[in-house]
Short mmCIF file of C-alpha atoms and ligand atoms in Angstrom, two decimals:
data_model
loop_
_atom_site.label_atom_id
_atom_site.label_comp_id
_atom_site.label_asym_id
_atom_site.label_seq_id
_atom_site.Cartn_x
_atom_site.Cartn_y
_atom_site.Cartn_z
CA UNK E 906 55.93 42.36 20.40
CA UNK E 907 52.77 40.27 19.95
CA UNK E 908 49.55 41.88 18.97
CA UNK E 909 46.08 40.56 19.55
CA UNK E 910 44.29 39.62 16.36
CA UNK E 911 41.63 42.26 16.79
CA UNK E 912 44.34 44.87 16.61
CA UNK E 913 46.00 43.54 13.49
CA UNK E 914 43.45 45.47 11.51
CA UNK E 915 44.59 48.69 13.16
CA UNK E 916 48.18 47.99 12.23
CA UNK E 917 47.29 47.27 8.64
CA UNK E 918 45.41 50.55 8.68
CA UNK E 919 48.56 52.35 9.79
CA UNK E 920 50.52 50.84 6.94
CA UNK E 921 47.98 51.79 4.34
CA UNK E 922 47.85 55.19 5.95
CA UNK E 923 51.50 55.79 5.35
CA UNK E 924 51.21 54.69 1.77
CA UNK E 925 48.16 56.87 1.46
CA UNK E 926 50.20 59.74 2.81
CA UNK E 927 52.59 59.14 -0.01
CA UNK E 928 50.01 58.98 -2.74
CA UNK E 929 47.02 61.04 -1.63
CA UNK E 930 46.81 64.66 -2.62
CA UNK E 931 46.77 66.90 0.41
CA UNK E 932 44.00 69.43 0.86
CA UNK E 933 46.47 72.25 0.60
CA UNK E 934 47.84 72.75 -2.87
CA UNK E 935 50.89 74.35 -1.31
CA UNK E 936 51.89 70.92 -0.06
CA UNK E 937 50.74 68.66 -2.85
CA UNK E 938 51.82 65.05 -2.36
CA UNK E 939 51.95 64.52 -6.11
CA UNK E 940 55.71 63.84 -6.12
CA UNK E 941 55.16 60.72 -4.01
CA UNK E 942 52.64 59.43 -6.51
CA UNK E 943 55.22 59.74 -9.24
CA UNK E 944 57.81 58.19 -6.95
CA UNK E 945 55.59 55.23 -6.12
CA UNK E 946 55.01 54.64 -9.80
CA UNK E 947 58.76 54.04 -10.11
CA UNK E 948 58.74 51.53 -7.27
CA UNK E 949 58.66 47.79 -7.30
CA UNK E 950 55.36 46.76 -5.74
CA UNK E 951 55.55 47.16 -1.97
CA UNK E 952 56.26 43.86 -0.18
CA UNK E 953 54.27 43.28 2.97
CA UNK E 954 54.89 40.50 5.49
CA UNK E 955 53.86 39.84 9.05
CA UNK E 956 57.13 39.80 10.99
CA UNK E 957 58.16 41.07 14.44
CA UNK E 958 54.51 40.56 15.32
CA UNK E 959 53.46 43.44 13.16
CA UNK E 960 52.86 44.30 9.53
CA UNK E 961 56.14 45.19 7.87
CA UNK E 962 56.18 46.80 4.47
CA UNK E 963 59.15 47.72 2.34
CA UNK E 964 59.07 49.66 -0.91
CA UNK E 965 62.20 49.63 -3.04
CA UNK E 966 62.56 51.79 -6.11
CA UNK E 967 64.25 51.66 -9.47
CA UNK E 968 64.20 47.99 -10.39
CA UNK E 969 65.17 46.42 -7.09
CA UNK E 970 65.70 42.67 -7.26
CA UNK E 971 63.72 39.94 -5.55
CA UNK E 972 66.84 38.82 -3.75
CA UNK E 973 67.07 42.13 -1.90
CA UNK E 974 63.52 41.73 -0.61
CA UNK E 975 64.43 38.18 0.43
CA UNK E 976 67.49 39.44 2.33
CA UNK E 977 65.43 42.14 4.01
CA UNK E 978 62.63 39.89 5.23
CA UNK E 979 65.14 37.17 6.12
CA UNK E 980 66.95 39.66 8.36
CA UNK E 981 63.67 40.76 9.94
CA UNK E 982 62.83 37.14 10.77
CA UNK E 983 66.31 36.65 12.20
CA UNK E 984 65.89 39.68 14.47
CA UNK E 985 62.49 38.36 15.56
CA UNK E 986 63.99 34.93 16.28
CA UNK E 987 66.61 36.55 18.48
CA UNK E 988 64.51 39.14 20.27
CA UNK E 989 60.93 37.94 20.58
CA UNK E 990 59.97 36.88 24.10
CA UNK E 991 57.30 34.66 22.52
CA UNK E 992 59.62 32.44 20.49
CA UNK E 993 61.02 29.49 22.38
CA UNK E 994 64.80 29.46 22.33
CA UNK E 995 65.11 33.14 21.38
CA UNK E 996 67.79 35.11 23.22
CA UNK E 997 65.13 36.95 25.18
CA UNK E 998 63.24 33.78 26.13
CA UNK E 999 66.48 32.23 27.37
CA UNK E 1000 67.50 35.32 29.33
CA UNK E 1001 64.04 35.49 30.91
CA UNK E 1002 64.01 31.79 31.79
CA UNK E 1003 67.40 32.16 33.49
CA UNK E 1004 66.39 35.25 35.52
CA UNK E 1005 67.84 35.05 39.01
CA UNK E 1006 69.86 31.98 38.05
CA UNK E 1007 72.57 32.57 35.47
CA UNK E 1008 73.87 34.92 32.78
CA UNK E 1009 72.98 33.96 29.22
CA UNK E 1010 75.10 34.56 26.15
CA UNK E 1011 73.16 36.29 23.37
CA UNK E 1012 73.71 37.24 19.73
CA UNK E 1013 75.52 40.46 18.88
CA UNK E 1014 72.35 42.18 17.72
CA UNK E 1015 70.40 41.32 20.89
CA UNK E 1016 73.25 42.56 23.06
CA UNK E 1017 73.45 45.81 21.10
CA UNK E 1018 69.72 46.46 21.48
CA UNK E 1019 69.70 45.66 25.21
CA UNK E 1020 72.70 47.94 25.76
CA UNK E 1021 70.88 50.78 24.00
CA UNK E 1022 67.67 49.99 25.90
CA UNK E 1023 69.56 50.29 29.19
CA UNK E 1024 71.01 53.61 28.00
CA UNK E 1025 67.53 55.01 27.30
CA UNK E 1026 66.22 53.62 30.57
CA UNK E 1027 68.86 55.67 32.37
CA UNK E 1028 68.27 58.73 30.20
CA UNK E 1029 64.53 58.66 30.86
CA UNK E 1030 64.92 57.84 34.54
CA UNK E 1031 63.13 54.52 34.06
CA UNK E 1032 60.13 55.82 32.07
CA UNK E 1033 61.40 53.55 29.33
CA UNK E 1034 62.24 50.26 31.03
CA UNK E 1035 63.00 47.07 29.06
CA UNK E 1036 62.19 44.98 32.14
CA UNK E 1037 58.45 45.70 31.80
CA UNK E 1038 57.98 42.08 30.63
CA UNK E 1039 56.04 40.90 33.73
CA UNK E 1040 53.65 43.86 33.43
CA UNK E 1041 53.03 43.22 29.72
CA UNK E 1042 52.27 39.53 30.51
CA UNK E 1043 50.03 40.37 33.48
CA UNK E 1044 47.81 42.68 31.44
CA UNK E 1045 47.97 40.25 28.50
CA UNK E 1046 47.76 43.30 26.32
CA UNK E 1047 49.71 41.74 23.47
CA UNK E 1048 47.84 38.41 23.65
CA UNK E 1049 44.34 37.23 22.83
CA UNK E 1050 42.93 37.58 26.36
CA UNK E 1051 43.79 40.96 27.82
CA UNK E 1052 42.37 41.84 31.24
CA UNK E 1053 42.53 44.48 33.97
CA UNK E 1054 44.55 42.98 36.83
CA UNK E 1055 43.93 43.69 40.52
CA UNK E 1056 45.99 46.27 42.40
CA UNK E 1057 47.65 43.45 44.39
CA UNK E 1058 48.67 41.65 41.20
CA UNK E 1059 50.12 44.86 39.80
CA UNK E 1060 52.02 45.60 43.01
CA UNK E 1061 53.48 42.10 42.95
CA UNK E 1062 54.93 42.48 39.44
CA UNK E 1063 56.05 46.08 39.96
CA UNK E 1064 58.67 44.71 42.35
CA UNK E 1065 60.19 42.84 39.40
CA UNK E 1066 60.59 45.88 37.18
CA UNK E 1067 63.90 47.68 37.39
CA UNK E 1068 66.34 48.16 34.53
CA UNK E 1069 69.16 48.58 37.07
CA UNK E 1070 68.88 44.85 37.75
CA UNK E 1071 70.04 44.00 34.23
CA UNK E 1072 73.68 42.93 34.33
CA UNK E 1073 75.53 43.14 31.02
CA UNK E 1074 78.93 41.59 30.35
CA UNK E 1075 80.40 42.89 27.11
CA UNK E 1076 83.30 40.43 26.88
CA UNK E 1077 81.03 37.42 27.38
CA UNK E 1078 78.18 39.11 25.48
CA UNK E 1079 75.97 37.88 28.28
CA UNK E 1080 72.87 39.23 29.96
CA UNK E 1081 71.76 38.48 33.50
CA UNK E 1082 68.50 39.48 35.14
CA UNK E 1083 69.31 39.57 38.83
CA UNK E 1084 65.97 38.45 40.28
CA UNK E 1085 63.79 35.42 39.47
CA UNK E 1086 60.58 36.42 37.71
CA UNK E 1087 62.15 39.37 35.92
CA UNK E 1088 61.60 39.48 32.15
CA UNK E 1089 62.89 41.59 29.29
CA UNK E 1090 60.55 42.98 26.64
CA UNK E 1091 62.20 44.80 23.74
CA UNK E 1092 58.88 45.65 22.08
CA UNK E 1093 59.54 49.36 22.41
CA UNK E 1094 62.92 49.35 20.66
CA UNK E 1095 63.43 46.22 18.52
CA UNK E 1096 61.40 47.42 15.54
CA UNK E 1097 63.48 50.57 15.38
CA UNK E 1098 66.66 48.54 15.35
CA UNK E 1099 65.17 46.31 12.65
CA UNK E 1100 64.36 49.36 10.49
CA UNK E 1101 67.99 50.50 10.76
CA UNK E 1102 69.14 47.02 9.74
CA UNK E 1103 66.83 47.02 6.72
CA UNK E 1104 68.23 50.37 5.74
CA UNK E 1105 71.78 49.00 6.00
CA UNK E 1106 70.88 46.19 3.58
CA UNK E 1107 69.37 48.69 1.13
CA UNK E 1108 72.44 50.89 1.37
CA UNK E 1109 74.78 47.93 0.83
CA UNK E 1110 72.78 46.85 -2.20
CA UNK E 1111 73.41 50.29 -3.69
CA UNK E 1112 69.74 51.21 -4.05
CA UNK E 1113 69.00 54.89 -4.26
CA UNK E 1114 65.69 55.21 -2.45
CA UNK E 1115 63.25 53.25 -0.31
CA UNK E 1116 60.39 53.45 2.17
CA UNK E 1117 60.52 51.13 5.18
CA UNK E 1118 57.46 50.80 7.39
CA UNK E 1119 57.66 48.36 10.27
CA UNK E 1120 54.32 48.61 12.02
CA UNK E 1121 54.28 52.38 11.95
CA UNK E 1122 58.04 52.92 12.36
CA UNK E 1123 58.61 54.67 9.05
CA UNK E 1124 62.02 55.36 7.54
CA UNK E 1125 62.62 56.98 4.20
CA UNK E 1126 65.93 56.36 2.49
CA UNK E 1127 67.82 58.29 -0.18
CA UNK E 1128 66.59 61.10 -2.35
CA UNK E 1129 63.48 61.30 -4.46
CA UNK E 1130 64.06 61.58 -8.18
CA UNK E 1131 62.91 65.18 -8.25
CA UNK E 1132 64.78 65.97 -5.01
CA UNK E 1133 61.61 67.15 -3.31
CA UNK E 1134 61.16 66.30 0.40
CA UNK E 1135 59.69 62.99 1.52
CA UNK E 1136 56.29 63.17 3.15
CA UNK E 1137 55.29 60.80 5.92
CA UNK E 1138 51.77 60.77 7.33
CA UNK E 1139 51.19 60.93 11.07
CA UNK E 1140 48.23 58.74 11.97
CA UNK E 1141 45.10 60.20 13.47
CA UNK E 1142 45.18 58.40 16.83
CA UNK E 1143 41.37 58.47 17.06
CA UNK E 1144 40.66 56.96 13.69
CA UNK E 1145 41.31 53.43 12.68
CA UNK E 1146 42.08 53.53 9.03
CA UNK E 1147 43.96 55.53 6.46
CA UNK E 1148 43.56 58.79 8.24
CA UNK E 1149 46.42 61.06 9.01
CA UNK E 1150 46.29 64.38 10.80
CA UNK E 1151 49.32 65.85 9.13
CA UNK E 1152 52.56 65.24 7.35
CA UNK E 1153 56.21 65.26 8.35
CA UNK E 1154 58.26 66.62 5.48
CA UNK E 1155 61.97 66.40 5.07
CA UNK E 1156 65.00 64.58 3.77
CA UNK E 1157 65.42 60.85 4.38
CA UNK E 1158 64.77 60.26 8.06
CA UNK E 1159 62.79 58.13 10.45
CA UNK E 1160 59.41 58.96 11.97
CA UNK E 1161 58.49 56.67 14.84
CA UNK E 1162 55.21 56.98 16.72
CA UNK E 1163 54.05 55.57 20.04
CA UNK E 1164 50.31 55.84 20.40
CA UNK E 1165 47.29 54.64 22.32
CA UNK E 1166 45.78 53.22 19.13
CA UNK E 1167 48.45 50.68 18.32
CA UNK E 1168 47.51 47.92 20.77
CA UNK E 1169 44.68 48.22 23.23
CA UNK E 1170 41.54 46.64 24.61
CA UNK E 1171 38.35 48.08 26.03
CA UNK E 1172 37.90 46.98 29.66
CA UNK E 1173 34.56 45.97 31.26
CA UNK E 1174 34.46 49.54 32.61
CA UNK E 1175 34.48 50.90 29.05
CA UNK E 1176 37.98 52.30 29.51
CA UNK E 1177 40.52 51.92 26.71
CA UNK E 1178 43.63 50.20 28.11
CA UNK E 1179 46.61 50.59 25.81
CA UNK E 1180 50.04 49.01 25.69
CA UNK E 1181 52.45 51.68 26.90
CA UNK E 1182 52.90 51.21 30.62
CA UNK E 1183 54.06 53.61 33.24
CA UNK E 1184 56.58 51.45 35.10
CA UNK E 1185 56.01 53.37 38.32
CA UNK E 1186 52.22 52.87 38.46
CA UNK E 1187 51.83 49.57 36.58
CA UNK E 1188 48.95 51.02 34.51
CA UNK E 1189 48.83 52.16 30.90
CA UNK E 1190 50.25 55.68 30.79
CA UNK E 1191 47.52 58.25 31.22
CA UNK E 1192 48.84 61.77 30.82
CA UNK E 1193 46.85 63.39 28.04
CA UNK E 1194 48.92 62.04 25.17
CA UNK E 1195 47.29 60.21 22.29
CA UNK E 1196 50.58 59.83 20.52
CA UNK E 1197 54.17 61.00 20.36
CA UNK E 1198 56.16 60.93 17.13
CA UNK E 1199 59.93 61.23 17.10
CA UNK E 1200 61.74 62.43 13.98
CA UNK E 1201 65.44 61.77 13.63
CA UNK E 1202 68.08 59.69 11.81
CA UNK E 1203 68.38 56.52 13.88
CA UNK E 1204 65.20 54.46 14.09
CA UNK E 1205 66.30 52.47 17.16
CA UNK E 1206 66.81 55.68 19.12
CA UNK E 1207 63.54 57.12 17.81
CA UNK E 1208 61.68 53.99 18.87
CA UNK E 1209 63.07 54.02 22.40
CA UNK E 1210 62.48 57.76 22.68
CA UNK E 1211 58.91 57.72 21.42
CA UNK E 1212 58.03 55.31 24.21
CA UNK E 1213 60.13 57.15 26.80
CA UNK E 1214 58.64 60.54 25.96
CA UNK E 1215 55.12 59.11 25.89
CA UNK E 1216 55.58 57.83 29.45
CA UNK E 1217 57.40 60.94 30.71
CA UNK E 1218 54.55 63.22 29.67
CA UNK E 1219 54.67 66.55 27.86
CA UNK E 1220 56.87 68.76 30.06
CA UNK E 1221 59.55 66.22 30.93
CA UNK E 1222 59.32 64.48 27.56
CA UNK E 1223 59.72 67.68 25.61
CA UNK E 1224 62.63 68.73 27.82
CA UNK E 1225 64.31 65.40 27.12
CA UNK E 1226 63.85 65.76 23.35
CA UNK E 1227 65.13 69.33 23.44
CA UNK E 1228 68.22 68.26 25.38
CA UNK E 1229 69.22 65.94 22.51
CA UNK E 1230 70.77 66.95 19.18
CA UNK E 1231 69.01 66.20 15.90
CA UNK E 1232 65.80 64.93 17.50
CA UNK E 1233 62.39 66.50 16.90
CA UNK E 1234 58.94 65.53 18.11
CA UNK E 1235 55.23 65.93 17.41
CA UNK E 1236 52.86 65.53 20.37
CA UNK E 1237 49.15 64.82 19.93
CA UNK E 1238 46.86 65.30 22.94
CA UNK E 1239 43.43 63.93 23.81
CA UNK E 1240 41.90 67.43 23.59
CA UNK E 1241 42.92 67.38 19.91
CA UNK E 1242 45.68 69.88 20.39
CA UNK E 1243 49.01 69.26 18.71
CA UNK E 1244 52.40 70.59 19.71
CA UNK E 1245 55.78 70.20 18.08
CA UNK E 1246 59.42 71.00 18.74
CA UNK E 1247 61.08 73.90 17.01
CA UNK E 1248 62.76 71.98 14.19
CA UNK E 1249 59.90 69.54 13.49
CA UNK E 1250 58.78 70.03 9.91
CA UNK E 1251 55.21 68.95 10.57
CA UNK E 1252 52.24 70.28 8.64
CA UNK E 1253 48.83 69.82 10.21
CA UNK E 1254 46.23 69.02 7.57
CA UNK E 1255 43.27 67.85 9.67
CA UNK E 1256 40.96 70.69 10.66
CA UNK E 1257 39.63 68.73 13.66
CA UNK E 1258 42.98 69.25 15.37
CA UNK E 1259 44.69 72.50 16.28
CA UNK E 1260 48.35 73.29 16.40
CA UNK E 1261 49.28 75.10 19.60
CA UNK E 1262 52.12 77.50 19.14
CA UNK E 1263 52.71 78.28 22.77
CA UNK E 1264 56.44 78.76 22.30
CA UNK E 1265 56.10 80.63 19.07
CA UNK E 1266 57.13 77.73 16.80
P1 AMP X 1425 56.12 51.43 21.40
O1 AMP X 1425 54.96 51.14 20.51
O2 AMP X 1425 57.43 51.52 20.70
O3 AMP X 1425 55.89 52.58 22.31
O4 AMP X 1425 56.33 50.14 22.33
C1 AMP X 1425 55.34 49.65 23.17
C2 AMP X 1425 55.68 48.23 23.54
O5 AMP X 1425 56.83 48.25 24.39
C3 AMP X 1425 54.60 47.55 24.35
O6 AMP X 1425 53.77 46.76 23.53
C4 AMP X 1425 55.38 46.70 25.35
O7 AMP X 1425 55.79 45.50 24.75
C5 AMP X 1425 56.61 47.54 25.60
N1 AMP X 1425 56.48 48.57 26.66
C6 AMP X 1425 55.33 49.03 27.25
N2 AMP X 1425 55.60 49.99 28.15
C7 AMP X 1425 56.97 50.14 28.14
C8 AMP X 1425 57.86 51.00 28.85
N3 AMP X 1425 57.44 51.88 29.75
N4 AMP X 1425 59.19 50.87 28.59
C9 AMP X 1425 59.64 49.98 27.68
N5 AMP X 1425 58.84 49.15 26.98
C10 AMP X 1425 57.52 49.25 27.18
MG1 MG X 1426 59.09 52.67 20.93
#
């Protein structure tokens, strides 16, 4: 979940992008974003903190109290303290250190997220694999010194990556990685879980509406005052700041994007190496996708799925999304084409891109 400093800027850009999507008038008058501007005027100022190794912003409306913001960011820090592999003594650090040796008891929330991660690993046939830890470390993609490893180094760590070697014991709430050297990385799912937890706090506090943006995992909550649909911007994966290619419209829901722009470095060969690995090759996934956005109700599921679908590629990824109820997707490709599933209420606003309607949607 760590991001190199040079990429922090990109993340901040994503956050401002989303807010921009809520306040900037769209080119098409048919889809004016004016309601969001009114809505934001009713909000407490957005609170932004760096947690979960990303920029997290929460906007509460209608006179929300300071204490609610404190509870929210306190919970985010708690989740980070349990699930970050970079914090000494976190559940994940302890599980990783005990790989091949002994099961480790973890907090309820960590167990829940690992259970769900294992579920999505099975569902995606290992495209999403929470045991990618050794690969993430080898490439150093989330640290300050990323590098392109040798084939031999990659082959050596690939042997350590297999979600089937995670042993879960529900009664003991313990997690065991069967082989020494294995390591969990929940970077592709933990932020989604955290967004759901923030939403639960907001709901419990009785607030009527909110916008939660955890490093690009955006959830809208409740109804707008004028009952018009929420609008969430989908980042232009080729631009670095405040630029969105279109808008997802709808009732309160979550829009989670996995993209090449989130964390990456440019190798000595001039190639852009990003952070979403194909666990079968050991390299950053290279299948024509620039980004995949998942639209649904549960942010944890959307987070896992955005990564899974990104790695699976268009045909298999789309088939997976279409096999699930209440899940929609927007796919952006490196030839600037955009595709979406039938129920995705996505409006393309950027003329540089083109929506391909190959299935008549
Ligand atoms: P996301 O932005 O949600 O797609 O998550 C990407 C992050 O998840 C990376 O920074 C890694 O920490 C981790 N990750 C990379 N590749 C995978 C994968 N194939 N399966 C699960 N987690 C991954
Ligand atoms: Mg994800």
